[in-house]
Amino acid sequence: MNFKEFIQKSYLRPWDIVIILLLTISSFLPLVVFGIQNTAQDDATKQAVLKVDGEVIKVFELKEDGPTYTYKYEDSDGDYNLIEVSGDRIRMVESNCGDQICVKRGWISKAGETPIACLPHNLFITVEASDGSEDGSLIY
């Protein structure tokens, strides 16, 4: 049985094949749209914001060829977090909290990515992107 006989014996009509092909091709549309959005976001300048109890403590500039350094945040209770910045990414290296989930989180580098959170210390690190059109304009 060849292809022509198969089509004649099946319940598919010519427009059914066109509709199936159109739906299959259009299913890739979200992939294209979100890919274009992420490329536009890469052109923006990025910064990581360290917040404790909702208050901004420090802002780290994230540049692709930036330096690698560590920053130690310590509060009056003796709680501390050791943060590492390496180029355009940031992570929590060490913490004296019990669960260590913030350390296991690993690197973050993209705006809108799930933040690093140390809940026992109420500390959050988020990456924000600015498109540069205005001072303080942020894309989340």
PDB file of C-alpha atoms in Angstrom:
ATOM      1  CA  MET A   1       0.000   0.000   0.000  1.00  0.00           C
ATOM      2  CA  ASN A   2       1.447   3.336  -1.023  1.00  0.00           C
ATOM      3  CA  PHE A   3       0.815   6.785   0.435  1.00  0.00           C
ATOM      4  CA  LYS A   4      -1.967   7.684  -2.008  1.00  0.00           C
ATOM      5  CA  GLU A   5      -3.946   4.530  -1.180  1.00  0.00           C
ATOM      6  CA  PHE A   6      -3.425   5.159   2.529  1.00  0.00           C
ATOM      7  CA  ILE A   7      -4.886   8.660   2.254  1.00  0.00           C
ATOM      8  CA  GLN A   8      -7.853   7.409   0.207  1.00  0.00           C
ATOM      9  CA  LYS A   9      -8.696   4.662   2.699  1.00  0.00           C
ATOM     10  CA  SER A  10      -8.239   6.812   5.809  1.00  0.00           C
ATOM     11  CA  TYR A  11     -10.782   9.210   7.209  1.00  0.00           C
ATOM     12  CA  LEU A  12      -8.441  12.172   6.701  1.00  0.00           C
ATOM     13  CA  ARG A  13      -9.449  14.796   4.198  1.00  0.00           C
ATOM     14  CA  PRO A  14      -7.046  17.214   2.502  1.00  0.00           C
ATOM     15  CA  TRP A  15      -7.990  20.115   4.789  1.00  0.00           C
ATOM     16  CA  ASP A  16      -7.466  17.912   7.850  1.00  0.00           C
ATOM     17  CA  ILE A  17      -3.804  17.516   6.912  1.00  0.00           C
ATOM     18  CA  VAL A  18      -3.456  21.283   6.416  1.00  0.00           C
ATOM     19  CA  ILE A  19      -5.027  21.950   9.830  1.00  0.00           C
ATOM     20  CA  ILE A  20      -2.783  19.377  11.544  1.00  0.00           C
ATOM     21  CA  LEU A  21       0.327  20.911   9.976  1.00  0.00           C
ATOM     22  CA  LEU A  22      -0.781  24.430  10.899  1.00  0.00           C
ATOM     23  CA  LEU A  23      -1.402  23.452  14.533  1.00  0.00           C
ATOM     24  CA  THR A  24       1.916  21.631  14.754  1.00  0.00           C
ATOM     25  CA  ILE A  25       3.842  24.616  13.417  1.00  0.00           C
ATOM     26  CA  SER A  26       1.953  27.085  15.634  1.00  0.00           C
ATOM     27  CA  SER A  27       2.738  24.989  18.730  1.00  0.00           C
ATOM     28  CA  PHE A  28       6.331  26.249  18.449  1.00  0.00           C
ATOM     29  CA  LEU A  29       5.247  29.911  18.543  1.00  0.00           C
ATOM     30  CA  PRO A  30       5.671  30.328  22.353  1.00  0.00           C
ATOM     31  CA  LEU A  31       9.228  29.009  22.065  1.00  0.00           C
ATOM     32  CA  VAL A  32      10.052  31.674  19.482  1.00  0.00           C
ATOM     33  CA  VAL A  33       8.359  34.490  21.421  1.00  0.00           C
ATOM     34  CA  PHE A  34      10.058  33.702  24.734  1.00  0.00           C
ATOM     35  CA  GLY A  35      13.384  33.207  22.975  1.00  0.00           C
ATOM     36  CA  ILE A  36      13.147  36.720  21.532  1.00  0.00           C
ATOM     37  CA  GLN A  37      12.240  38.128  24.964  1.00  0.00           C
ATOM     38  CA  ASN A  38      15.246  36.496  26.631  1.00  0.00           C
ATOM     39  CA  THR A  39      17.616  37.821  23.950  1.00  0.00           C
ATOM     40  CA  ALA A  40      16.357  41.352  24.524  1.00  0.00           C
ATOM     41  CA  GLN A  41      16.845  40.880  28.262  1.00  0.00           C
ATOM     42  CA  ASP A  42      20.506  39.889  27.814  1.00  0.00           C
ATOM     43  CA  ASP A  43      21.277  43.402  26.512  1.00  0.00           C
ATOM     44  CA  ALA A  44      20.095  44.981  29.771  1.00  0.00           C
ATOM     45  CA  THR A  45      22.461  45.682  32.645  1.00  0.00           C
ATOM     46  CA  LYS A  46      21.953  43.316  35.555  1.00  0.00           C
ATOM     47  CA  GLN A  47      22.326  43.773  39.263  1.00  0.00           C
ATOM     48  CA  ALA A  48      21.778  41.534  42.269  1.00  0.00           C
ATOM     49  CA  VAL A  49      19.972  43.053  45.222  1.00  0.00           C
ATOM     50  CA  LEU A  50      20.563  41.762  48.767  1.00  0.00           C
ATOM     51  CA  LYS A  51      17.562  42.424  51.016  1.00  0.00           C
ATOM     52  CA  VAL A  52      17.171  41.600  54.694  1.00  0.00           C
ATOM     53  CA  ASP A  53      13.755  42.120  56.308  1.00  0.00           C
ATOM     54  CA  GLY A  54      12.670  43.943  53.134  1.00  0.00           C
ATOM     55  CA  GLU A  55      15.466  46.519  53.438  1.00  0.00           C
ATOM     56  CA  VAL A  56      18.092  46.795  50.680  1.00  0.00           C
ATOM     57  CA  ILE A  57      21.514  46.087  52.208  1.00  0.00           C
ATOM     58  CA  LYS A  58      23.776  45.931  49.141  1.00  0.00           C
ATOM     59  CA  VAL A  59      23.532  46.012  45.359  1.00  0.00           C
ATOM     60  CA  PHE A  60      26.000  43.916  43.333  1.00  0.00           C
ATOM     61  CA  GLU A  61      26.728  44.825  39.701  1.00  0.00           C
ATOM     62  CA  LEU A  62      26.692  41.705  37.510  1.00  0.00           C
ATOM     63  CA  LYS A  63      28.896  42.024  34.419  1.00  0.00           C
ATOM     64  CA  GLU A  64      29.890  39.175  32.138  1.00  0.00           C
ATOM     65  CA  ASP A  65      33.634  39.759  32.504  1.00  0.00           C
ATOM     66  CA  GLY A  66      33.358  41.140  36.031  1.00  0.00           C
ATOM     67  CA  PRO A  67      35.576  40.189  38.953  1.00  0.00           C
ATOM     68  CA  THR A  68      35.066  37.289  41.336  1.00  0.00           C
ATOM     69  CA  TYR A  69      34.746  38.275  44.987  1.00  0.00           C
ATOM     70  CA  THR A  70      32.940  37.350  48.194  1.00  0.00           C
ATOM     71  CA  TYR A  71      30.842  39.465  50.515  1.00  0.00           C
ATOM     72  CA  LYS A  72      30.021  38.522  54.097  1.00  0.00           C
ATOM     73  CA  TYR A  73      26.760  39.780  55.569  1.00  0.00           C
ATOM     74  CA  GLU A  74      26.580  39.552  59.341  1.00  0.00           C
ATOM     75  CA  ASP A  75      23.807  40.893  61.544  1.00  0.00           C
ATOM     76  CA  SER A  76      23.853  41.880  65.217  1.00  0.00           C
ATOM     77  CA  ASP A  77      22.630  38.417  66.332  1.00  0.00           C
ATOM     78  CA  GLY A  78      25.724  36.727  64.899  1.00  0.00           C
ATOM     79  CA  ASP A  79      23.891  35.266  61.875  1.00  0.00           C
ATOM     80  CA  TYR A  80      26.040  35.410  58.759  1.00  0.00           C
ATOM     81  CA  ASN A  81      25.863  34.614  55.068  1.00  0.00           C
ATOM     82  CA  LEU A  82      28.858  34.427  52.728  1.00  0.00           C
ATOM     83  CA  ILE A  83      27.915  35.512  49.192  1.00  0.00           C
ATOM     84  CA  GLU A  84      30.056  34.951  46.088  1.00  0.00           C
ATOM     85  CA  VAL A  85      29.820  37.048  42.932  1.00  0.00           C
ATOM     86  CA  SER A  86      31.521  35.685  39.834  1.00  0.00           C
ATOM     87  CA  GLY A  87      31.088  37.787  36.722  1.00  0.00           C
ATOM     88  CA  ASP A  88      27.390  37.859  35.868  1.00  0.00           C
ATOM     89  CA  ARG A  89      26.201  35.327  38.456  1.00  0.00           C
ATOM     90  CA  ILE A  90      25.811  35.166  42.236  1.00  0.00           C
ATOM     91  CA  ARG A  91      25.366  32.445  44.865  1.00  0.00           C
ATOM     92  CA  MET A  92      25.380  31.778  48.587  1.00  0.00           C
ATOM     93  CA  VAL A  93      28.573  29.964  49.578  1.00  0.00           C
ATOM     94  CA  GLU A  94      28.121  29.578  53.317  1.00  0.00           C
ATOM     95  CA  SER A  95      25.536  30.286  55.993  1.00  0.00           C
ATOM     96  CA  ASN A  96      25.129  29.438  59.653  1.00  0.00           C
ATOM     97  CA  CYS A  97      21.424  28.618  59.317  1.00  0.00           C
ATOM     98  CA  GLY A  98      20.274  25.090  60.032  1.00  0.00           C
ATOM     99  CA  ASP A  99      18.737  23.914  56.775  1.00  0.00           C
ATOM    100  CA  GLN A 100      21.360  25.224  54.257  1.00  0.00           C
ATOM    101  CA  ILE A 101      18.757  25.441  51.458  1.00  0.00           C
ATOM    102  CA  CYS A 102      20.150  28.821  50.404  1.00  0.00           C
ATOM    103  CA  VAL A 103      23.598  27.272  49.895  1.00  0.00           C
ATOM    104  CA  LYS A 104      22.184  24.336  47.930  1.00  0.00           C
ATOM    105  CA  ARG A 105      20.276  26.731  45.637  1.00  0.00           C
ATOM    106  CA  GLY A 106      23.391  27.395  43.562  1.00  0.00           C
ATOM    107  CA  TRP A 107      24.025  30.178  41.053  1.00  0.00           C
ATOM    108  CA  ILE A 108      21.479  32.653  39.744  1.00  0.00           C
ATOM    109  CA  SER A 109      22.159  35.019  36.850  1.00  0.00           C
ATOM    110  CA  LYS A 110      18.939  35.949  35.054  1.00  0.00           C
ATOM    111  CA  ALA A 111      16.378  38.587  35.925  1.00  0.00           C
ATOM    112  CA  GLY A 112      13.139  37.055  37.099  1.00  0.00           C
ATOM    113  CA  GLU A 113      14.824  33.808  38.110  1.00  0.00           C
ATOM    114  CA  THR A 114      13.778  32.318  41.453  1.00  0.00           C
ATOM    115  CA  PRO A 115      15.699  34.271  44.111  1.00  0.00           C
ATOM    116  CA  ILE A 116      18.108  32.884  46.658  1.00  0.00           C
ATOM    117  CA  ALA A 117      16.257  32.870  49.978  1.00  0.00           C
ATOM    118  CA  CYS A 118      17.600  32.239  53.466  1.00  0.00           C
ATOM    119  CA  LEU A 119      14.376  32.158  55.452  1.00  0.00           C
ATOM    120  CA  PRO A 120      15.914  31.679  58.938  1.00  0.00           C
ATOM    121  CA  HIS A 121      17.802  34.968  58.397  1.00  0.00           C
ATOM    122  CA  ASN A 122      14.982  36.576  56.311  1.00  0.00           C
ATOM    123  CA  LEU A 123      17.533  37.295  53.558  1.00  0.00           C
ATOM    124  CA  PHE A 124      16.763  37.378  49.834  1.00  0.00           C
ATOM    125  CA  ILE A 125      18.986  37.875  46.780  1.00  0.00           C
ATOM    126  CA  THR A 126      17.219  38.755  43.526  1.00  0.00           C
ATOM    127  CA  VAL A 127      18.581  39.582  40.080  1.00  0.00           C
ATOM    128  CA  GLU A 128      17.056  42.620  38.403  1.00  0.00           C
ATOM    129  CA  ALA A 129      17.668  43.965  34.906  1.00  0.00           C
ATOM    130  CA  SER A 130      17.567  47.578  33.789  1.00  0.00           C
ATOM    131  CA  ASP A 131      17.032  48.365  30.129  1.00  0.00           C
ATOM    132  CA  GLY A 132      18.909  51.644  30.513  1.00  0.00           C
ATOM    133  CA  SER A 133      16.207  53.895  29.093  1.00  0.00           C
ATOM    134  CA  GLU A 134      15.563  55.572  32.445  1.00  0.00           C
ATOM    135  CA  ASP A 135      17.315  55.736  35.782  1.00  0.00           C
ATOM    136  CA  GLY A 136      15.944  52.949  37.920  1.00  0.00           C
ATOM    137  CA  SER A 137      13.842  51.364  35.180  1.00  0.00           C
ATOM    138  CA  LEU A 138      13.616  47.676  35.950  1.00  0.00           C
ATOM    139  CA  ILE A 139      12.432  44.697  33.947  1.00  0.00           C
ATOM    140  CA  TYR A 140      11.253  41.803  36.106  1.00  0.00           C
TER     141      TYR A 140
END
